[in-house]
JSON list of C-alpha atoms in Angstrom, two decimals:
[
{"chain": "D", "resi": 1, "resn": "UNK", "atom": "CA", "xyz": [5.90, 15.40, 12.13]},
{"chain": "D", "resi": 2, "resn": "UNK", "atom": "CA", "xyz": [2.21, 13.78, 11.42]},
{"chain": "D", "resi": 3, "resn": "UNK", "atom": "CA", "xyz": [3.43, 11.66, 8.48]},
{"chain": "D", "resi": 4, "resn": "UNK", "atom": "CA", "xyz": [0.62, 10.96, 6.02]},
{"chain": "D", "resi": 5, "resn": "UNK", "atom": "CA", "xyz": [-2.83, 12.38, 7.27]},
{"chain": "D", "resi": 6, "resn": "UNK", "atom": "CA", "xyz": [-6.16, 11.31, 5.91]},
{"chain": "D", "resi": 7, "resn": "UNK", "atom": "CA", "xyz": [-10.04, 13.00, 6.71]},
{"chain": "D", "resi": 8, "resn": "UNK", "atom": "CA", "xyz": [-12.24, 11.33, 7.33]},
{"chain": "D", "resi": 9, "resn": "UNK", "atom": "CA", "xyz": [-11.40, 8.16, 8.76]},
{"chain": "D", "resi": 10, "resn": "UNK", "atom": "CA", "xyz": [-14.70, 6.61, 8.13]},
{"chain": "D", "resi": 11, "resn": "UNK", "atom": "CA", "xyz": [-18.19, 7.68, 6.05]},
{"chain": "D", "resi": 12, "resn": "UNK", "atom": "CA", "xyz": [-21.30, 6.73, 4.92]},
{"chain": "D", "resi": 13, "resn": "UNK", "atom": "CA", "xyz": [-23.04, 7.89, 1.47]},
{"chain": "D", "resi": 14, "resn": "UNK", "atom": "CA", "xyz": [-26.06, 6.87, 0.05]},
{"chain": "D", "resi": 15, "resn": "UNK", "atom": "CA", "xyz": [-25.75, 6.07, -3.97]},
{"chain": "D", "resi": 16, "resn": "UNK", "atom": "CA", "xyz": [-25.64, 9.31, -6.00]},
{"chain": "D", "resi": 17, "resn": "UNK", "atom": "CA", "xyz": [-23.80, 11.35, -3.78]},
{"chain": "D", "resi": 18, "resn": "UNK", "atom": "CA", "xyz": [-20.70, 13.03, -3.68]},
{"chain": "D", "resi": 19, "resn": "UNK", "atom": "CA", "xyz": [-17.40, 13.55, -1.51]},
{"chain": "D", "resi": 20, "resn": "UNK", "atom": "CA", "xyz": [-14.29, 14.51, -1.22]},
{"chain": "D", "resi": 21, "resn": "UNK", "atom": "CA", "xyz": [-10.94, 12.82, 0.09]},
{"chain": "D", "resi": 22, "resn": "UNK", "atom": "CA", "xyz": [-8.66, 14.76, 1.85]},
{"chain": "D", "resi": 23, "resn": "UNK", "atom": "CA", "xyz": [-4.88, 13.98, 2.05]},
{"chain": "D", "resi": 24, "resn": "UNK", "atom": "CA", "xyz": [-2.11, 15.70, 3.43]},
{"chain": "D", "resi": 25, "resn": "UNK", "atom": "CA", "xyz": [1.69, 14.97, 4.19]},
{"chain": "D", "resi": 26, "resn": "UNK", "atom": "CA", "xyz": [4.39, 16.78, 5.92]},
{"chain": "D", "resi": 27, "resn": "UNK", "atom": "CA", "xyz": [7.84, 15.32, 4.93]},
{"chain": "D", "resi": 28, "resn": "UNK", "atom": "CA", "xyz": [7.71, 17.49, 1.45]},
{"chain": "D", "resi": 29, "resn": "UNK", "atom": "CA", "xyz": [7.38, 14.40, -0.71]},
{"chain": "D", "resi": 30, "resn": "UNK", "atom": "CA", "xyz": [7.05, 15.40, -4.50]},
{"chain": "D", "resi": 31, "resn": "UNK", "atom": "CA", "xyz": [4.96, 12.24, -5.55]},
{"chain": "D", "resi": 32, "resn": "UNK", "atom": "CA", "xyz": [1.17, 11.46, -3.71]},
{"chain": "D", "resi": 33, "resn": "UNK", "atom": "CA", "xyz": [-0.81, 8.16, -4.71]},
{"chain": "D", "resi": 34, "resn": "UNK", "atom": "CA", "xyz": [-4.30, 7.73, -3.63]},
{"chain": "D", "resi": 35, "resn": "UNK", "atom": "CA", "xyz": [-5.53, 3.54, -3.38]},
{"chain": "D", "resi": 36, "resn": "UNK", "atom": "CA", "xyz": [-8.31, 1.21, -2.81]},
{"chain": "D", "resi": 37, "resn": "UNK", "atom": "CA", "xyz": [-8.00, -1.82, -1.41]},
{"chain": "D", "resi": 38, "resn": "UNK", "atom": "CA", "xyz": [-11.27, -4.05, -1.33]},
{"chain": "D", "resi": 39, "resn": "UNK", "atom": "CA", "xyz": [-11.52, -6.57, 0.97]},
{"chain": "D", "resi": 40, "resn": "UNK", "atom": "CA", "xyz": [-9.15, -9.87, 0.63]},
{"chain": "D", "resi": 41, "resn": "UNK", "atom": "CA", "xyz": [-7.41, -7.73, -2.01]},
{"chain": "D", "resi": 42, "resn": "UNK", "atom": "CA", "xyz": [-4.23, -5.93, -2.40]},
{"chain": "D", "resi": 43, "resn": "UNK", "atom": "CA", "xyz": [-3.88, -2.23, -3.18]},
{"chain": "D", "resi": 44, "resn": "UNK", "atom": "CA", "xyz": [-5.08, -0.95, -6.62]},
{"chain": "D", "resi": 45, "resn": "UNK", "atom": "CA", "xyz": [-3.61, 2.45, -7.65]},
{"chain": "D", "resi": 46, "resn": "UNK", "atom": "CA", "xyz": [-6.58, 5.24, -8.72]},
{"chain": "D", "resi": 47, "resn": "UNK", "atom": "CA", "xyz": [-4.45, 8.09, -9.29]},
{"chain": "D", "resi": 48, "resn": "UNK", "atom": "CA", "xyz": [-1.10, 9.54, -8.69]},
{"chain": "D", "resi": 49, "resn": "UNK", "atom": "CA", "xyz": [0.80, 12.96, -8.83]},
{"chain": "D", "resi": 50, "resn": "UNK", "atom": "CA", "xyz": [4.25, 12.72, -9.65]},
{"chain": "D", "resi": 51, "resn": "UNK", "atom": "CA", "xyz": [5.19, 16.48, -8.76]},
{"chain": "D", "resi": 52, "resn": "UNK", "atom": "CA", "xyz": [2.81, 19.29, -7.98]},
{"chain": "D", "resi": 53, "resn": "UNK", "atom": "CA", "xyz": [0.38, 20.52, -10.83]},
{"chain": "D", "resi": 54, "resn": "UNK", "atom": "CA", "xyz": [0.67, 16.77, -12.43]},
{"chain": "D", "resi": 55, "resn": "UNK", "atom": "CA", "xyz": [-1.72, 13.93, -12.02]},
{"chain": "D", "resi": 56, "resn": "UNK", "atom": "CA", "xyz": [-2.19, 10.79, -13.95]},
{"chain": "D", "resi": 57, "resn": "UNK", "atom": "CA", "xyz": [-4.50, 7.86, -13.90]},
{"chain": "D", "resi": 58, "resn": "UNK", "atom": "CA", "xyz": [-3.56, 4.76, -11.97]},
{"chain": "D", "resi": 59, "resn": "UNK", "atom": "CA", "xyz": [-5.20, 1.00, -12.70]},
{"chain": "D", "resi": 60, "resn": "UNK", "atom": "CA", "xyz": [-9.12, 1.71, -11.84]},
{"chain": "D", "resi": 61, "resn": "UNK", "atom": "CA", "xyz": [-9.29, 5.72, -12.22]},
{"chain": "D", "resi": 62, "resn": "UNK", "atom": "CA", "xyz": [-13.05, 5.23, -13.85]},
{"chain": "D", "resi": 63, "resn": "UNK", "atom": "CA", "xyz": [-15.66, 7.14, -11.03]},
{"chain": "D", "resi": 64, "resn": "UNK", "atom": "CA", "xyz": [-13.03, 9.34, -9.57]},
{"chain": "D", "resi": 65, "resn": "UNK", "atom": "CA", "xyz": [-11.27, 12.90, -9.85]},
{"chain": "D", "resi": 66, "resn": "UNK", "atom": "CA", "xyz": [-8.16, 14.18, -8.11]},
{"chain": "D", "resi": 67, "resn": "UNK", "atom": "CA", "xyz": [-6.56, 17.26, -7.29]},
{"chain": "D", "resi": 68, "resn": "UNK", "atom": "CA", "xyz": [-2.71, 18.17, -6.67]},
{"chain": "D", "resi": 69, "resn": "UNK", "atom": "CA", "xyz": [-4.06, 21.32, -4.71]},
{"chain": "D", "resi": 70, "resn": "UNK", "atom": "CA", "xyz": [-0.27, 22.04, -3.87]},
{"chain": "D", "resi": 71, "resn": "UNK", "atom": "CA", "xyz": [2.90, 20.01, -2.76]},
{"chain": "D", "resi": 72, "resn": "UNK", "atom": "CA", "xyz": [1.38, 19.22, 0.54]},
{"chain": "D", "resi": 73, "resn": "UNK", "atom": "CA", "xyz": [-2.45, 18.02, -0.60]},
{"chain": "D", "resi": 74, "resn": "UNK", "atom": "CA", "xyz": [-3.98, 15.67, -2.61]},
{"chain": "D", "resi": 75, "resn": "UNK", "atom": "CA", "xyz": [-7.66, 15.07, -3.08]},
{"chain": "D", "resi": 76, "resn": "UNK", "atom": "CA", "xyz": [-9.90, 12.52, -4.60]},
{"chain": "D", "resi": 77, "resn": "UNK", "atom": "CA", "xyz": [-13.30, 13.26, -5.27]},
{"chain": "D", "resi": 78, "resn": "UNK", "atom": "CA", "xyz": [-16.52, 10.70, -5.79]},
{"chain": "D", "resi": 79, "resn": "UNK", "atom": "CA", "xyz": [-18.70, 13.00, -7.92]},
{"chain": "D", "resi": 80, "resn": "UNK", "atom": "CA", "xyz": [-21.65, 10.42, -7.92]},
{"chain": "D", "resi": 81, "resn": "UNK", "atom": "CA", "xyz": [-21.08, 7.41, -5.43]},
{"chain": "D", "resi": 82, "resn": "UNK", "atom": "CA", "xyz": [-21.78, 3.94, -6.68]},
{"chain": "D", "resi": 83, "resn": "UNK", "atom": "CA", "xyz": [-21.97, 0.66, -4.19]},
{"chain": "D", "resi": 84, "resn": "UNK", "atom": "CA", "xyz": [-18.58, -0.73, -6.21]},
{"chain": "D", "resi": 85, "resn": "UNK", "atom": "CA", "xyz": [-17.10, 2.16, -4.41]},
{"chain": "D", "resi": 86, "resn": "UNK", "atom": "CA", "xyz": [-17.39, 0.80, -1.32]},
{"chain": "D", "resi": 87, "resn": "UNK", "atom": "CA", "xyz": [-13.80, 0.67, -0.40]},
{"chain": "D", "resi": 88, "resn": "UNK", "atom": "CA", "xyz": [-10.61, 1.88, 2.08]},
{"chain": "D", "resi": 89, "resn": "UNK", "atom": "CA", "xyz": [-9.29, 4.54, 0.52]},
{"chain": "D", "resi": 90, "resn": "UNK", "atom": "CA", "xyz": [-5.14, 5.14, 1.14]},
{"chain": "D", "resi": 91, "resn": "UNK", "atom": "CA", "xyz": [-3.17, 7.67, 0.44]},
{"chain": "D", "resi": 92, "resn": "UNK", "atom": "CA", "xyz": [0.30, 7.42, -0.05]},
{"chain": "D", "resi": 93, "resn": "UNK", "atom": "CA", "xyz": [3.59, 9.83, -0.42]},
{"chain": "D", "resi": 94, "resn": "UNK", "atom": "CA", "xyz": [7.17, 9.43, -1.76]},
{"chain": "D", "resi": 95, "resn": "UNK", "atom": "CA", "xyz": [10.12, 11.48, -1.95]},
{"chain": "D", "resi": 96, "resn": "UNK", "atom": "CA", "xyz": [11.77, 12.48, -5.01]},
{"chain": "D", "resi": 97, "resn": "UNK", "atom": "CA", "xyz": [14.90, 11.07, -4.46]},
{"chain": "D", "resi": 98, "resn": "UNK", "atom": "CA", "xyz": [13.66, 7.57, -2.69]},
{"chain": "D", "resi": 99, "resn": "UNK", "atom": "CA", "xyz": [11.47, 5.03, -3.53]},
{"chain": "D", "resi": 100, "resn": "UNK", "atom": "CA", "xyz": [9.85, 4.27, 0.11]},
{"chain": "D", "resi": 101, "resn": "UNK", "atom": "CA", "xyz": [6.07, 4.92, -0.21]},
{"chain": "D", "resi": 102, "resn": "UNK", "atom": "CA", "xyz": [4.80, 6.08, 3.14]},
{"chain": "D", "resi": 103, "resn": "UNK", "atom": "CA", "xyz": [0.92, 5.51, 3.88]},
{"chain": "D", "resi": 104, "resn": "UNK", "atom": "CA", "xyz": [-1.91, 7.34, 5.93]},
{"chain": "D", "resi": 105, "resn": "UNK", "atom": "CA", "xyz": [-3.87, 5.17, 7.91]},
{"chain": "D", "resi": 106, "resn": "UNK", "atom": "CA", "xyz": [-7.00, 5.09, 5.57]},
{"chain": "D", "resi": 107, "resn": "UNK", "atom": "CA", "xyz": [-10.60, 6.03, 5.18]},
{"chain": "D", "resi": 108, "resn": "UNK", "atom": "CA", "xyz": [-13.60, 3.35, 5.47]},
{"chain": "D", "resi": 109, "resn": "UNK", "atom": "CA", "xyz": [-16.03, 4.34, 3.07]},
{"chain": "D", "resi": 110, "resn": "UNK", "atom": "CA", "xyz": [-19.70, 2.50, 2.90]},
{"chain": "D", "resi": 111, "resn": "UNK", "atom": "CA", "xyz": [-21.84, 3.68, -0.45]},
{"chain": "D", "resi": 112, "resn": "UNK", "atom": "CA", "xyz": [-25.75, 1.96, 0.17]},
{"chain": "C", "resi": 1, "resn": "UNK", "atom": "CA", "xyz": [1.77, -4.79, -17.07]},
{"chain": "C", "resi": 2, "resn": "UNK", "atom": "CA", "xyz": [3.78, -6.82, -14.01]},
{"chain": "C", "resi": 3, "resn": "UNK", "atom": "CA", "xyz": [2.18, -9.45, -11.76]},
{"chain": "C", "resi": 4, "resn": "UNK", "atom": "CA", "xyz": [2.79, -10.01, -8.02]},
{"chain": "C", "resi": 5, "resn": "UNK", "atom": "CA", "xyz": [2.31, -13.46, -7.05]},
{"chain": "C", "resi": 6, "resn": "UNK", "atom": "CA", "xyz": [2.54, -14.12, -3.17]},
{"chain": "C", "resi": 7, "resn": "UNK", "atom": "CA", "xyz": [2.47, -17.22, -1.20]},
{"chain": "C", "resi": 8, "resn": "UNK", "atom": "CA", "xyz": [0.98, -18.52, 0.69]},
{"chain": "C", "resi": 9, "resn": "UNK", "atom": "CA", "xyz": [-2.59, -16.92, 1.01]},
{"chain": "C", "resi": 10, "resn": "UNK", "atom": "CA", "xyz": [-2.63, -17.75, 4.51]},
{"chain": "C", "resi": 11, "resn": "UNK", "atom": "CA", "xyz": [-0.48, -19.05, 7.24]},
{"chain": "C", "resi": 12, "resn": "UNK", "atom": "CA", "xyz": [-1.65, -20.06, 11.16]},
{"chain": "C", "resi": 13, "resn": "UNK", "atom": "CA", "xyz": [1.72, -20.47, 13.04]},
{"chain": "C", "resi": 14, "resn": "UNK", "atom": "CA", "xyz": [2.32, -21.12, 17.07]},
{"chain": "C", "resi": 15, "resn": "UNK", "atom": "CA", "xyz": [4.28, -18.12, 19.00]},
{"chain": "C", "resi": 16, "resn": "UNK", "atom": "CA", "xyz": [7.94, -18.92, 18.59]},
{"chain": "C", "resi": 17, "resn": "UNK", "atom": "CA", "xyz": [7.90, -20.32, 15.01]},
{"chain": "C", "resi": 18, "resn": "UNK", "atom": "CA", "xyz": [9.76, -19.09, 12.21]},
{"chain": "C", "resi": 19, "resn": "UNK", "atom": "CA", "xyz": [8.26, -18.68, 8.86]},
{"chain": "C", "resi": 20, "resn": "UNK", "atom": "CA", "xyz": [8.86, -17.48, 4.87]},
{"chain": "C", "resi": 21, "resn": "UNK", "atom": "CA", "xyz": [6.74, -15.31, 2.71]},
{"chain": "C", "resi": 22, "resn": "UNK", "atom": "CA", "xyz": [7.30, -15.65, -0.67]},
{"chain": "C", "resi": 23, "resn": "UNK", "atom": "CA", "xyz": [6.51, -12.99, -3.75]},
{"chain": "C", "resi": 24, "resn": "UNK", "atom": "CA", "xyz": [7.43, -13.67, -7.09]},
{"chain": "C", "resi": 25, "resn": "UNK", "atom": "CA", "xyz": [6.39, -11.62, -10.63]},
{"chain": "C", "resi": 26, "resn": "UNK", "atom": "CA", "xyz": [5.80, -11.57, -13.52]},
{"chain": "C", "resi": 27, "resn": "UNK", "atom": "CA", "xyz": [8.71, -8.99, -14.90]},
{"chain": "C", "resi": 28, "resn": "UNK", "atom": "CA", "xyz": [11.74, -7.30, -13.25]},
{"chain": "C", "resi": 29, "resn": "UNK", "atom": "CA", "xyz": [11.67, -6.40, -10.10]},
{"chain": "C", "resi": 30, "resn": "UNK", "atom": "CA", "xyz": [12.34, -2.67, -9.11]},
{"chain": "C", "resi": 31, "resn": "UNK", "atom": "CA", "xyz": [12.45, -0.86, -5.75]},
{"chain": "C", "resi": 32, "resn": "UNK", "atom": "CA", "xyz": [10.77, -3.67, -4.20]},
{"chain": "C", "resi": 33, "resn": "UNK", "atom": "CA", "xyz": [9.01, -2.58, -0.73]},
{"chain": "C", "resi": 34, "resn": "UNK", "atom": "CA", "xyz": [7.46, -5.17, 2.31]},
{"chain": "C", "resi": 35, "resn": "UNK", "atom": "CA", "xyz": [4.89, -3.49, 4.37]},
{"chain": "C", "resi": 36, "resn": "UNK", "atom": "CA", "xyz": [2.64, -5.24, 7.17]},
{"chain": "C", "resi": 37, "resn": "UNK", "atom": "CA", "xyz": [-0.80, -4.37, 7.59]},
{"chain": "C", "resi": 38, "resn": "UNK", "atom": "CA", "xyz": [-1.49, -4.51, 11.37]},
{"chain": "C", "resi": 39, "resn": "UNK", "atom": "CA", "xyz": [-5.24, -5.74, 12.40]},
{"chain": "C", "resi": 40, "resn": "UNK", "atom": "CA", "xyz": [-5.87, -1.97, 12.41]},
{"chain": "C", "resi": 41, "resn": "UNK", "atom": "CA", "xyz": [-5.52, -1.60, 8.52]},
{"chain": "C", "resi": 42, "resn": "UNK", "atom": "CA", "xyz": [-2.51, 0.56, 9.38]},
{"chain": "C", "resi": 43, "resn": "UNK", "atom": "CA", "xyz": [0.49, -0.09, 6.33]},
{"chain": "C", "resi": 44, "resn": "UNK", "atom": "CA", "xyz": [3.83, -0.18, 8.14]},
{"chain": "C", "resi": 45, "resn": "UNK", "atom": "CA", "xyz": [6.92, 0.34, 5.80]},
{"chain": "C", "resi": 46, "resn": "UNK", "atom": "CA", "xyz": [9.49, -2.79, 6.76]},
{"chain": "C", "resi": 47, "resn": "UNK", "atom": "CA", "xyz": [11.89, -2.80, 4.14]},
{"chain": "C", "resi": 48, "resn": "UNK", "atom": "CA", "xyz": [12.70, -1.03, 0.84]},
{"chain": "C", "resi": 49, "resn": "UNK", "atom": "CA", "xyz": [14.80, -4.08, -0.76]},
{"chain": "C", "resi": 50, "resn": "UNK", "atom": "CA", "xyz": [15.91, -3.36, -4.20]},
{"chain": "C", "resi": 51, "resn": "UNK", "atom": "CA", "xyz": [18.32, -6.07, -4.01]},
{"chain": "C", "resi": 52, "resn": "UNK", "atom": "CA", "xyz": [20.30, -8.06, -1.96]},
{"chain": "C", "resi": 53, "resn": "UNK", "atom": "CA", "xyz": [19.30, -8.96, 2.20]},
{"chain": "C", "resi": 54, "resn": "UNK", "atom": "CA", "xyz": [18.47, -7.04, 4.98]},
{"chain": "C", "resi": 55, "resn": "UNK", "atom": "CA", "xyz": [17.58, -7.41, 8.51]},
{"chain": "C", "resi": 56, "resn": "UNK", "atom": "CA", "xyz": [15.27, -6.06, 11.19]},
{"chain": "C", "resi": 57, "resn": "UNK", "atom": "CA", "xyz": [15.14, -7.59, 14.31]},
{"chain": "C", "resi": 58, "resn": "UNK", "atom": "CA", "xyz": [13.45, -10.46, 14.25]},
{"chain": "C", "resi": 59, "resn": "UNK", "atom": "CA", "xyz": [12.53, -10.13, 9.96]},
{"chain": "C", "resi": 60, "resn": "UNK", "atom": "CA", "xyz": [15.32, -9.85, 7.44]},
{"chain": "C", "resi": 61, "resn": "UNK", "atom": "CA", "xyz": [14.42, -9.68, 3.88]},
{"chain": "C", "resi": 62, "resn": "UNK", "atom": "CA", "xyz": [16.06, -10.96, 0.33]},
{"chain": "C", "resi": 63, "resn": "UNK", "atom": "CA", "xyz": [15.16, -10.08, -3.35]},
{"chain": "C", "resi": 64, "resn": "UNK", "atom": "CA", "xyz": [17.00, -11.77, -6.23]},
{"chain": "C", "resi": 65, "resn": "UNK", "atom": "CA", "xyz": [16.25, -9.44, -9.07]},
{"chain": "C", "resi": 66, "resn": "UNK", "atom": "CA", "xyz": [17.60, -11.79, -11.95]},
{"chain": "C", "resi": 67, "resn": "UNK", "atom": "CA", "xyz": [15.44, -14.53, -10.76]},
{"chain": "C", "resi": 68, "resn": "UNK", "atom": "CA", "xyz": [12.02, -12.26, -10.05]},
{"chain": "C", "resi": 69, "resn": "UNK", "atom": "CA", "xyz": [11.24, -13.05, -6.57]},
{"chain": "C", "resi": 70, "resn": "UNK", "atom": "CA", "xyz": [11.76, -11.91, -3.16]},
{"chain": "C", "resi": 71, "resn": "UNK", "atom": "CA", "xyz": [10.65, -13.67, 0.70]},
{"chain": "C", "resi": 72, "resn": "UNK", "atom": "CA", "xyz": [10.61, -12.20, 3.71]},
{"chain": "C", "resi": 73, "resn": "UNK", "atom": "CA", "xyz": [11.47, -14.64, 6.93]},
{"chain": "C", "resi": 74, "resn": "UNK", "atom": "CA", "xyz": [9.82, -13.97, 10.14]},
{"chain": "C", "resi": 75, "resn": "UNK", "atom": "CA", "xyz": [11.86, -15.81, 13.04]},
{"chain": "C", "resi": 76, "resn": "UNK", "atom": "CA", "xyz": [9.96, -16.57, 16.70]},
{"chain": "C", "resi": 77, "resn": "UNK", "atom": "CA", "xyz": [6.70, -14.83, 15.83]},
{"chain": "C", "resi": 78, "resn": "UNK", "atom": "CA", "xyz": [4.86, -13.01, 18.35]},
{"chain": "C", "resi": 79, "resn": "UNK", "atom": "CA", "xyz": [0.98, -12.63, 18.36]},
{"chain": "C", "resi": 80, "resn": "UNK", "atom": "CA", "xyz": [1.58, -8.86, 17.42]},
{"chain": "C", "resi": 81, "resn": "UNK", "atom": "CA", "xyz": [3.31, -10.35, 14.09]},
{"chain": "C", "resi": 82, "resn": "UNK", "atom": "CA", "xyz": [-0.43, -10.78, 13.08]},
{"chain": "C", "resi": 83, "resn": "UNK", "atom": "CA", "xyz": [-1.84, -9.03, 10.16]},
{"chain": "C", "resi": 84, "resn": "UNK", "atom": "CA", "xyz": [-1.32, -9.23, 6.27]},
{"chain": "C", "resi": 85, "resn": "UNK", "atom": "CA", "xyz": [2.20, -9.13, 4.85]},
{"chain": "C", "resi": 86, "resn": "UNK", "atom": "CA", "xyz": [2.25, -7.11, 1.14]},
{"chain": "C", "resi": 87, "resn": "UNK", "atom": "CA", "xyz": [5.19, -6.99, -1.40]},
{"chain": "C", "resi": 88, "resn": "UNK", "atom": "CA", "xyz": [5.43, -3.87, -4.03]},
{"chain": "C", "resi": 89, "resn": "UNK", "atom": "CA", "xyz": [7.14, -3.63, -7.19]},
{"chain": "C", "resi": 90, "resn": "UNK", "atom": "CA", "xyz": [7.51, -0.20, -9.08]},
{"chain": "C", "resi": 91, "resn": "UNK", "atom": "CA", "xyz": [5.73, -0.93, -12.14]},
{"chain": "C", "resi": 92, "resn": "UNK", "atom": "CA", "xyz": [6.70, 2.16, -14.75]},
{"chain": "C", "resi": 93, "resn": "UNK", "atom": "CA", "xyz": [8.83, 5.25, -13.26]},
{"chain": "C", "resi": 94, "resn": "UNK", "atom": "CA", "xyz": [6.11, 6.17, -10.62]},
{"chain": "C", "resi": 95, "resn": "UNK", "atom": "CA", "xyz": [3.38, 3.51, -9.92]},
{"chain": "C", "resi": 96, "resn": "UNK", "atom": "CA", "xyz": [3.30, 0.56, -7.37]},
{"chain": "C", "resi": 97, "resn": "UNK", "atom": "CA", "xyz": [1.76, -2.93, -8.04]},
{"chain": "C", "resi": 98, "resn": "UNK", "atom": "CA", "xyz": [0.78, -4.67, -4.93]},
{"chain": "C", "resi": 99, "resn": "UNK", "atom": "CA", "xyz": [0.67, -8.39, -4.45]},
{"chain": "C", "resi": 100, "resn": "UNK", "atom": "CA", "xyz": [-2.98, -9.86, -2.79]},
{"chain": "C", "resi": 101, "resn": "UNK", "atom": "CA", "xyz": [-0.77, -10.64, 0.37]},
{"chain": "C", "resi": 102, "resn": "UNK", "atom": "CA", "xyz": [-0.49, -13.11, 2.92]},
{"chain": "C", "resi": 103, "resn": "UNK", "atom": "CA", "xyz": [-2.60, -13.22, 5.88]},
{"chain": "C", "resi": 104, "resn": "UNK", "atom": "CA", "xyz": [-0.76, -14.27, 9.14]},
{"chain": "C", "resi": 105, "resn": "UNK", "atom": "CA", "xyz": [-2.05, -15.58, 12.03]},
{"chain": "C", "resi": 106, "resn": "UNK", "atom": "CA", "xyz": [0.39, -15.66, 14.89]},
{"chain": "C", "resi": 107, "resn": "UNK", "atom": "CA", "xyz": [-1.22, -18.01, 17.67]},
{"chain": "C", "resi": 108, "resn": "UNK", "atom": "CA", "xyz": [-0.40, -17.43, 21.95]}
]
């Protein structure tokens, strides 16, 4: 039982390009929650999916795309990097039936 | 929407002290979660505390709901109680807002 599982743990783009976020979980959690969390800052929701084939925007959504690709995954995609983006990146999971969010351990992403 | 207020920023304590983190908001308070962020950036879950007090060890947790706020107490700290200490309300039926945290430094 892996938990919450990010890829990749750290990356490197150069402005303009594009990438995608992979998240997975293995307790069959219905709800997935991707974050940022900039340095000195708390967490700041992007997107979540409350079940599979839903997603809906979170606090800063603006420069980013998700996709429930079943219960298990949930993307987010940069489709044109930007230096604000220069972030960790978290992905989250709940059940249906509790509130505990459980949390991958993150990707470190530099835009230049 | 609902603010997360925690205090203080930052704490420097000696091994062996105790210690309170406080959160207080804005609005009610629902499903409210503590994690710790160890020097890793790893989130660890500590306590889902809707209501009420629990205990862990060495932390125990309280909210009071009707009054908005909730503290976690950290009794004889140990160097691996290091990191940043979060608070999370759910903010409408499926989003979390996060407080900005308190940053603990436990020293040997």
């Amino acid at each position: 039982n892996a938990g919450v599982t990010q890829t990749p743990k750290f990356q490197v783009l150069k402005t303009g390009q594009s990438m995608t976020l992979q998240c997975a979980q293995d307790m069959n959690h219905n709800s997935m929650y991707w974050y940022r969390q900039d340095p000195g800052m708390g967490l700041r929701l992007i997107y979540y999916s409350a079940s599979e084939g839903t997603t809906d925007k979170g606090e800063v959504p603006n420069g980013y795309n998700v996709s429930r690709l079943n219960k298990r995954e949930f993307s987010l995609r940069l489709e044109s990097a930007a230096p604000s983006q220069t972030s960790v990146y978290f992905c989250a999971s709940r059940s249906g039936t509790a509130y505990e969010q459980y949390f991958g351990p993150g990707t470190r992403l530099t835009v230049t | 929407g609902i603010q997360v207020e925690q205090s203080p920023p930052d704490l420097i304590l000696q091994e062996g002290a105790n210690s309170t983190l406080r959160c207080n908001f804005s609005d009610s308070v629902n499903n409210l979660q503590w994690f710790h962020q160890n020097p890793w950036g790893q989130l660890i879950n500590l306590f889902y505390i809707p209501s009420g007090t629990k205990q862990n060890g060495r932390l125990s947790a309280t909210t009071v709901a009707t009054e908005r706020y909730s503290l976690l107490y950290i009794s004889s700290s140990q160097t691996t109680d290091s990191g940043v200490y979060f608070c999370a309300s759910q903010g409408g039926t499926y989003k979390y807002i996060f407080g900005t945290g308190t940053r603990l430094k436990v020293l040997a």
